[in-house]
Short mmCIF file of C-alpha atoms in Angstrom, two decimals:
data_model
loop_
_atom_site.label_atom_id
_atom_site.label_comp_id
_atom_site.label_asym_id
_atom_site.label_seq_id
_atom_site.Cartn_x
_atom_site.Cartn_y
_atom_site.Cartn_z
CA MET A 1 -0.05 0.36 -0.32
CA ILE A 2 1.82 2.93 -1.01
CA SER A 3 1.94 5.56 1.87
CA ILE A 4 0.71 9.13 1.58
CA LEU A 5 4.34 10.37 2.03
CA SER A 6 4.77 8.13 -1.43
CA ILE A 7 2.20 9.88 -2.50
CA LEU A 8 2.65 13.65 -1.76
CA ILE A 9 6.88 13.37 -3.28
CA ILE A 10 5.28 11.52 -6.64
CA PHE A 11 2.95 14.62 -7.56
CA GLU A 12 5.93 16.87 -6.72
CA LYS A 13 7.65 14.91 -9.32
CA ASN A 14 4.95 15.43 -11.60
CA ILE A 15 4.35 19.62 -10.98
CA LYS A 16 8.13 19.70 -11.19
CA MET A 17 8.16 17.44 -15.22
CA LYS A 18 5.25 19.22 -15.97
CA LYS A 19 6.97 22.68 -15.39
CA ILE A 20 10.17 21.57 -17.59
CA LEU A 21 8.03 20.60 -20.36
CA PHE A 22 6.25 24.17 -20.44
CA ALA A 23 8.94 25.30 -20.41
CA PHE A 24 10.81 23.21 -22.63
CA LEU A 25 7.83 24.41 -25.10
CA LEU A 26 7.63 27.85 -23.88
CA SER A 27 11.45 28.07 -25.33
CA PHE A 28 10.70 25.78 -28.09
CA GLY A 29 8.41 28.32 -29.12
CA PHE A 30 10.77 31.58 -29.10
CA ILE A 31 13.57 29.71 -30.83
CA ASN A 32 10.65 28.44 -33.35
CA ALA A 33 9.79 31.93 -33.74
CA ASN A 34 13.04 33.53 -33.63
CA SER A 35 12.67 36.17 -31.29
CA GLN A 36 11.77 36.93 -27.65
CA ILE A 37 10.70 39.91 -25.67
CA VAL A 38 13.81 42.05 -25.25
CA GLU A 39 12.33 43.15 -21.76
CA ALA A 40 8.98 44.00 -19.30
CA TYR A 41 8.70 47.80 -17.86
CA GLY A 42 6.98 48.13 -14.68
CA THR A 43 5.01 44.85 -15.25
CA ASP A 44 5.87 40.53 -15.13
CA ASP A 45 3.35 40.11 -18.65
CA GLY A 46 6.30 41.18 -21.65
CA TYR A 47 4.68 44.42 -21.93
CA VAL A 48 6.04 47.44 -21.63
CA SER A 49 3.79 49.97 -20.93
CA ASP A 50 1.22 49.45 -17.80
CA ASN A 51 -1.46 51.28 -19.66
CA SER A 52 -2.84 50.51 -23.34
CA VAL A 53 -1.41 52.75 -25.57
CA LEU A 54 -2.92 54.48 -28.83
CA ASP A 55 -2.52 52.47 -31.99
CA LYS A 56 0.31 55.20 -33.42
CA ILE A 57 3.38 54.73 -32.50
CA ASP A 58 7.55 54.04 -33.08
CA ILE A 59 10.60 52.43 -31.96
CA GLU A 60 14.64 53.09 -32.92
CA GLU A 61 17.88 53.59 -32.12
CA VAL A 62 19.66 56.12 -30.64
CA GLY A 63 22.85 56.69 -29.36
CA ARG A 64 23.74 53.28 -27.33
CA SER A 65 20.16 53.19 -26.45
CA ILE A 66 16.52 51.63 -28.03
CA HIS A 67 14.08 54.20 -27.68
CA VAL A 68 10.12 53.53 -28.55
CA ALA A 69 7.43 56.00 -28.43
CA SER A 70 3.90 55.82 -26.96
CA VAL A 71 0.58 58.03 -25.90
CA GLU A 72 -0.76 57.06 -22.65
CA GLU A 73 -4.19 58.04 -21.90
CA GLY A 74 -3.86 61.27 -23.58
CA LYS A 75 0.27 61.87 -23.30
CA LEU A 76 3.14 61.23 -24.86
CA HIS A 77 5.93 58.54 -23.84
CA VAL A 78 9.31 58.02 -24.12
CA ARG A 79 11.00 55.58 -22.99
CA ARG A 80 14.28 53.77 -23.62
CA PHE A 81 15.78 50.42 -23.12
CA TYR A 82 19.44 50.82 -22.07
CA ARG A 83 22.29 48.24 -19.60
CA GLY A 84 18.80 46.08 -19.74
CA LYS A 85 16.27 47.37 -18.64
CA TRP A 86 13.71 49.95 -19.56
CA GLU A 87 12.89 53.52 -18.13
CA GLU A 88 11.33 57.43 -18.46
CA PHE A 89 14.26 59.41 -18.70
CA ASP A 90 11.88 62.44 -18.54
CA GLN A 91 8.11 63.08 -18.74
CA THR A 92 7.33 64.73 -22.35
CA PRO A 93 5.35 68.23 -22.48
CA ILE A 94 2.61 67.04 -24.85
CA GLU A 95 -0.58 65.43 -23.17
CA GLY A 96 -4.02 65.62 -24.11
CA ILE A 97 -4.02 64.53 -27.01
CA PHE A 98 -7.20 62.04 -28.22
CA LYS A 99 -6.87 61.99 -32.18
CA LEU A 100 -3.36 60.52 -33.01
CA LYS A 101 -1.95 60.68 -36.24
CA SER A 102 1.02 59.77 -36.69
CA LEU A 103 4.34 59.47 -34.09
CA GLU A 104 8.21 59.61 -34.84
CA ILE A 105 11.07 59.35 -33.75
CA PHE A 106 13.93 60.75 -35.39
CA ALA A 107 17.83 59.98 -33.79
CA TYR A 108 20.43 63.05 -34.82
CA LYS A 109 23.91 62.75 -32.95
CA ALA A 110 22.03 60.94 -30.65
CA VAL A 111 19.27 62.90 -29.65
CA PRO A 112 16.45 62.07 -29.48
CA TYR A 113 13.62 63.83 -31.59
CA VAL A 114 9.95 63.11 -31.61
CA PHE A 115 7.24 64.34 -34.62
CA CYS A 116 3.24 63.93 -33.46
CA TYR A 117 0.59 64.63 -35.16
CA TYR A 118 -1.98 64.80 -32.95
CA ASP A 119 -5.79 66.19 -33.23
CA ASP A 120 -5.41 68.82 -36.14
CA ARG A 121 -1.97 70.22 -35.17
CA MET A 122 1.58 68.95 -35.12
CA SER A 123 4.47 69.43 -32.63
CA VAL A 124 7.56 68.53 -32.97
CA ILE A 125 10.33 67.80 -29.61
CA ARG A 126 13.61 66.63 -28.68
CA ALA A 127 16.27 65.28 -25.36
CA ILE A 128 18.79 67.63 -24.74
CA ASP A 129 20.27 66.07 -21.46
CA ASP A 130 17.63 64.02 -20.91
CA LYS A 131 14.84 66.69 -21.03
CA TRP A 132 12.42 67.05 -23.00
CA GLU A 133 12.46 70.88 -24.37
CA PHE A 134 9.67 71.82 -27.66
CA VAL A 135 11.12 72.69 -30.87
CA GLY A 136 9.43 75.70 -32.64
CA GLU A 137 5.75 76.68 -31.66
CA GLU A 138 4.75 74.53 -28.84
CA ASP A 139 2.28 73.00 -31.91
CA PHE A 140 1.51 73.54 -35.85
CA GLY A 141 -0.06 73.28 -38.91
CA VAL A 142 -3.95 73.58 -39.00
CA GLY A 143 -5.37 72.36 -42.13
CA SER A 144 -5.79 69.38 -43.84
CA ILE A 145 -2.57 67.42 -43.63
CA HIS A 146 -2.51 63.82 -45.29
CA ASN A 147 0.43 60.99 -44.56
CA PRO A 148 3.37 63.31 -43.22
CA GLU A 149 6.87 62.06 -43.58
CA PHE A 150 9.94 63.70 -40.39
CA SER A 151 13.04 64.36 -40.80
CA VAL A 152 16.02 66.59 -38.98
CA ILE A 153 18.85 68.17 -40.46
CA GLY A 154 21.19 70.38 -38.71
CA GLU A 155 18.91 70.43 -35.66
CA GLU A 156 16.75 71.72 -37.92
CA PRO A 157 13.52 69.57 -38.52
CA TYR A 158 11.64 68.90 -41.76
CA VAL A 159 7.77 67.40 -42.65
CA ILE A 160 6.62 67.60 -45.60
CA TYR A 161 2.59 66.58 -46.51
CA GLU A 162 0.03 66.62 -49.16
CA ASP A 163 -2.67 69.37 -48.51
CA LYS A 164 -5.63 67.82 -49.97
CA ASP A 165 -7.22 71.22 -49.95
CA TYR A 166 -4.70 72.89 -52.36
CA GLU A 167 -3.32 68.69 -53.52
CA MET A 168 -0.24 69.86 -53.02
CA ILE A 169 3.16 68.73 -51.25
CA ARG A 170 4.23 71.43 -48.78
CA MET A 171 6.56 71.65 -46.76
CA PHE A 172 6.62 72.89 -42.88
CA SER A 173 10.21 73.94 -41.76
CA LEU A 174 11.69 76.35 -38.69
CA LEU A 175 13.45 80.13 -39.89
CA ASP A 176 13.73 82.16 -36.69
CA GLY A 177 12.46 79.39 -34.01
CA THR A 178 9.18 79.71 -35.59
CA TRP A 179 6.92 77.19 -37.99
CA TYR A 180 6.33 78.04 -42.07
CA ASP A 181 5.43 76.26 -44.77
CA VAL A 182 5.74 76.91 -48.83
CA ASP A 183 4.34 74.84 -51.46
CA VAL A 184 7.24 72.44 -52.25
CA MET A 185 4.54 70.27 -55.71
CA PRO A 186 1.14 69.38 -57.05
CA MET A 187 -0.24 66.10 -56.37
CA GLU A 188 -1.39 65.26 -59.51
CA GLY A 189 0.21 62.37 -60.93
CA VAL A 190 1.99 61.66 -57.64
CA LYS A 191 1.50 58.76 -56.45
CA SER A 192 3.84 58.19 -53.71
CA TYR A 193 6.81 60.09 -52.15
CA LYS A 194 9.01 59.53 -48.72
CA LEU A 195 11.10 61.79 -46.83
CA ALA A 196 15.93 60.46 -46.16
CA ALA A 197 18.89 62.67 -45.00
CA ASN A 198 22.29 60.98 -45.42
CA PHE A 199 24.80 61.69 -42.34
CA ARG A 200 26.09 64.31 -44.43
CA GLY A 201 23.94 66.81 -43.99
CA ASP A 202 21.92 66.91 -47.10
CA LEU A 203 17.84 65.89 -47.33
CA TYR A 204 15.97 63.62 -50.02
CA MET A 205 13.35 63.79 -51.50
CA ALA A 206 12.28 60.65 -53.42
CA VAL A 207 8.73 61.38 -55.10
CA MET A 208 7.08 58.90 -57.50
CA ASP A 209 4.19 59.24 -60.45
CA ALA A 210 3.72 56.66 -63.43
CA GLY A 211 6.64 56.73 -64.92
CA GLY A 212 8.80 56.21 -61.61
CA ILE A 213 10.97 57.41 -59.23
CA MET A 214 12.39 61.39 -58.92
CA ILE A 215 15.20 62.17 -56.24
CA LYS A 216 15.02 65.97 -55.68
CA GLU A 217 17.54 67.32 -52.30
CA VAL A 218 15.67 69.75 -50.56
CA ASP A 219 16.42 73.16 -50.52
CA GLN A 220 13.99 75.70 -48.39
CA LEU A 221 16.63 78.50 -50.45
CA ILE A 222 15.51 77.63 -53.59
CA GLU A 223 11.75 78.16 -53.99
CA ASP A 224 11.30 75.97 -57.65
CA VAL A 225 11.55 71.94 -56.69
CA ASN A 226 12.85 72.27 -60.36
CA GLU A 227 15.65 74.22 -59.46
CA TRP A 228 16.13 71.83 -56.92
CA LYS A 229 18.95 69.20 -57.91
CA ASP A 230 18.24 65.95 -58.56
CA LEU A 231 20.10 62.37 -57.47
CA THR A 232 20.39 60.46 -59.96
CA LYS A 233 18.57 60.52 -62.88
CA LYS A 234 14.71 59.07 -62.88
CA ILE A 235 14.13 55.94 -62.21
CA LYS A 236 12.13 53.85 -64.60
CA LEU A 237 9.12 51.39 -63.06
CA GLU A 238 5.79 49.99 -65.22
CA GLU A 239 2.34 49.80 -62.44
CA VAL A 240 4.65 49.30 -58.98
CA SER A 241 2.34 51.78 -57.38
CA ARG A 242 4.16 53.20 -54.06
CA ILE A 243 7.84 53.77 -52.45
CA ASP A 244 8.46 51.20 -49.81
CA ASP A 245 10.70 52.16 -48.24
CA PHE A 246 13.96 55.19 -48.77
CA GLU A 247 16.69 55.53 -47.02
CA PHE A 248 20.79 55.92 -46.51
CA VAL A 249 23.22 54.38 -44.30
CA GLU A 250 25.76 56.56 -43.48
CA ASN A 251 26.03 58.12 -47.36
CA LYS A 252 24.47 54.91 -50.05
CA ALA A 253 21.16 55.43 -50.36
CA TYR A 254 17.94 52.37 -50.60
CA ILE A 255 14.58 52.30 -52.10
CA THR A 256 13.06 49.55 -52.13
CA TYR A 257 9.36 49.09 -54.33
CA THR A 258 6.93 46.30 -54.08
CA THR A 259 6.02 44.40 -57.48
CA THR A 260 3.64 41.42 -58.03
CA THR A 261 6.02 38.73 -57.31
CA GLY A 262 7.51 40.85 -53.68
CA PRO A 263 9.55 42.85 -52.06
CA VAL A 264 12.65 44.79 -54.44
CA ILE A 265 15.57 46.85 -53.18
CA ILE A 266 17.90 48.96 -55.37
CA SER A 267 20.38 50.83 -53.68
CA LEU A 268 23.50 54.21 -54.53
CA GLU A 269 26.67 53.86 -53.58
CA ASP A 270 27.51 57.38 -52.68
CA LEU A 271 27.96 59.67 -54.98
CA ALA A 272 27.71 57.40 -57.80
CA LYS A 273 25.32 58.63 -60.44
CA LYS A 274 23.32 54.41 -60.96
CA TRP A 275 20.90 52.95 -58.83
CA GLU A 276 21.46 49.50 -58.52
CA THR A 277 19.57 46.50 -57.83
CA ILE A 278 20.14 43.99 -55.19
CA GLU A 279 17.39 41.99 -54.59
CA ASP A 280 15.18 41.02 -56.27
CA ALA A 281 11.67 37.97 -54.20
CA ALA A 282 11.60 37.19 -58.06
CA ASP A 283 14.45 36.28 -59.24
CA ALA A 284 14.07 33.41 -55.64
CA GLU A 285 10.94 31.96 -56.73
CA VAL A 286 9.27 31.86 -54.41
CA PRO A 287 5.70 33.87 -54.04
CA PHE A 288 6.28 36.41 -50.56
CA GLU A 289 3.14 37.65 -48.47
CA LEU A 290 4.29 40.17 -46.92
CA GLY A 291 1.32 42.42 -45.78
CA LYS A 292 1.60 46.04 -46.41
CA ALA A 293 0.84 47.61 -43.14
CA ASP A 294 3.40 49.73 -40.86
CA TYR A 295 5.83 48.09 -43.66
CA ASN A 296 9.96 49.59 -42.63
CA LEU A 297 13.09 47.88 -43.59
CA ASN A 298 16.19 47.28 -42.20
CA ILE A 299 19.34 46.76 -42.65
CA SER A 300 21.81 45.00 -41.18
CA GLU A 301 23.89 41.94 -41.64
CA TYR A 302 20.75 40.71 -43.47
CA TYR A 303 17.47 42.70 -44.45
CA PHE A 304 15.14 42.75 -42.01
CA TYR A 305 11.44 43.35 -43.48
CA THR A 306 9.04 43.45 -40.65
CA SER A 307 4.46 44.67 -41.59
CA LEU A 308 1.00 43.92 -39.97
CA SER A 309 -0.09 41.23 -42.43
CA SER A 310 -3.49 41.72 -43.60
CA ALA A 311 -4.89 39.67 -40.79
CA GLY A 312 -2.84 41.75 -38.33
CA ILE A 313 0.11 39.45 -37.43
CA PRO A 314 3.52 40.94 -36.76
CA GLN A 315 5.59 39.42 -38.82
CA TYR A 316 9.06 39.65 -41.00
CA LEU A 317 11.11 38.17 -43.67
CA LYS A 318 15.01 37.18 -43.91
CA ASN A 319 17.79 38.01 -45.67
CA ASN A 320 21.20 37.17 -46.22
CA LYS A 321 22.72 39.83 -48.53
CA ARG A 322 23.83 36.70 -50.33
CA GLY A 323 19.97 35.76 -52.51
CA VAL A 324 19.03 33.40 -49.55
CA TRP A 325 15.10 34.30 -48.60
CA GLY A 326 13.90 32.79 -45.31
CA ALA A 327 10.03 32.49 -44.51
CA VAL A 328 7.66 34.97 -43.94
CA THR A 329 7.35 34.58 -40.45
CA ASN A 330 4.84 35.13 -37.34
CA LEU A 331 5.63 37.51 -34.30
CA SER A 332 3.20 36.25 -32.03
CA ASP A 333 -0.21 34.16 -32.83
CA LYS A 334 -1.60 37.76 -32.05
CA LYS A 335 -2.95 40.11 -33.69
CA ALA A 336 -1.62 44.03 -33.73
CA LYS A 337 -2.85 46.93 -34.14
CA SER A 338 0.44 48.54 -35.40
CA LEU A 339 3.67 47.85 -35.30
CA ALA A 340 7.15 49.72 -35.62
CA SER A 341 10.77 47.99 -36.39
CA CYS A 342 14.76 49.19 -35.97
CA GLU A 343 18.38 48.06 -36.36
CA TYR A 344 21.14 47.74 -33.59
CA ARG A 345 24.58 46.23 -33.86
CA ASN A 346 23.04 44.15 -36.25
CA ILE A 347 19.44 42.88 -33.95
CA VAL A 348 16.37 44.06 -35.22
CA TYR A 349 13.98 45.45 -32.84
CA ILE A 350 9.92 45.44 -33.31
CA ALA A 351 7.84 46.88 -31.09
CA TYR A 352 3.19 46.09 -31.75
CA VAL A 353 1.01 46.86 -29.97
CA ASP A 354 -1.61 44.07 -28.71
CA ASN A 355 -4.97 43.94 -30.20
CA GLY A 356 -6.46 42.03 -27.47
CA THR A 357 -5.12 44.12 -24.73
CA SER A 358 -3.59 47.25 -26.05
CA LYS A 359 -0.70 47.72 -25.07
CA LEU A 360 3.00 47.58 -25.76
CA MET A 361 4.47 44.99 -26.72
CA VAL A 362 8.94 45.45 -27.98
CA LYS A 363 10.54 42.11 -28.93
CA LYS A 364 14.27 41.43 -30.63
CA ILE A 365 16.09 39.28 -33.96
CA GLU A 366 19.21 38.17 -33.96
CA LYS A 367 20.56 37.66 -36.39
CA GLY A 368 19.67 33.78 -37.17
CA GLU A 369 20.70 31.55 -38.67
CA LEU A 370 24.35 30.83 -40.62
CA PRO A 371 24.10 32.10 -43.89
CA ASN A 372 24.35 28.51 -46.91
CA GLN A 373 25.25 29.70 -50.17
CA ASN A 374 23.63 26.54 -51.66
CA LYS A 375 20.40 26.40 -49.26
CA PRO A 376 17.48 26.73 -51.28
CA ALA A 377 14.89 29.81 -51.11
CA PRO A 378 12.12 27.86 -48.70
CA THR A 379 8.67 28.62 -49.66
CA SER A 380 6.86 30.71 -47.83
CA THR A 381 4.36 29.74 -45.29
CA LYS A 382 1.85 32.47 -45.38
CA LYS A 383 -1.24 31.97 -46.24
CA LYS A 384 -2.72 33.93 -48.89
CA LYS A 385 -5.04 36.90 -49.03
#
């Protein structure tokens, strides 16, 4: 006859085995997804935010730390991940937000700038010595503003946007500490536009129309955009609907767009005159079906695309810069409302708003498996839209 003590010992061993098995399965799930939670902030459930956040977020490497911006209970919060923990180093001066339309972090020489478009007005702040301050007026930009793009050059922030009332692309910039805007070009025929700055201190606007993409160097001292310098000859493209991403790594330019066969990356070496196609999904003969929401390219040792699927699942796609594509991989089995990503020291950080809790989650993806030139490109496992 089995004693009570023996039963308790067996019961305790079973509990330990279940815990070990659960931990193993959990770790296997994270390894299989090739991602892990960065760190919680003030909670024990893995979220960075204490409260629910509005749908627009952004994440960016600034200096030697990762900064993530969100709006909680009507107030803008910026937290940074430094030396293994999240911290909110200073309270931002932007609050009373009811409707958030755009939120963007920009790093200029280790100084974080934040652009916030909310309740039909815009604000720009920056943190000097860990203290937030407004740049120019506290708010500006009353009118019909759509699709704003933000950048900083020489401590001077710029915003280009579409004015639908006048069907015009316009630009905000600072003059003697005051925001003012000017007409840039008519919106007629324009499919898409992006703003990007290089390390040397040049600001460029990429504009797509039916004939392709032209890139102009922004010069606020010249009113006529036709007189702005062209970076190169026009990039001729057909049946491409938008510019997905435009950015510089140091002084090398990258543009991403999507065709029916998947993403294409083209690049331009510093001071060169001709763009080069460096990655084309059509070459891999794999039907990539990345989502189109919150689409972003991160350039490190690998190329990482991140996006939200048509069903709202946060996902990524990896290319090892040698033509070897991975599969479209889900970061979570739960839906998200918004997603943003950045790269720091060959690690990709992805922030997203969990659909169920409306809280902010941040995960990271290591560079992944070692490159293998002989490995065939796997077939995408993502469901069709």
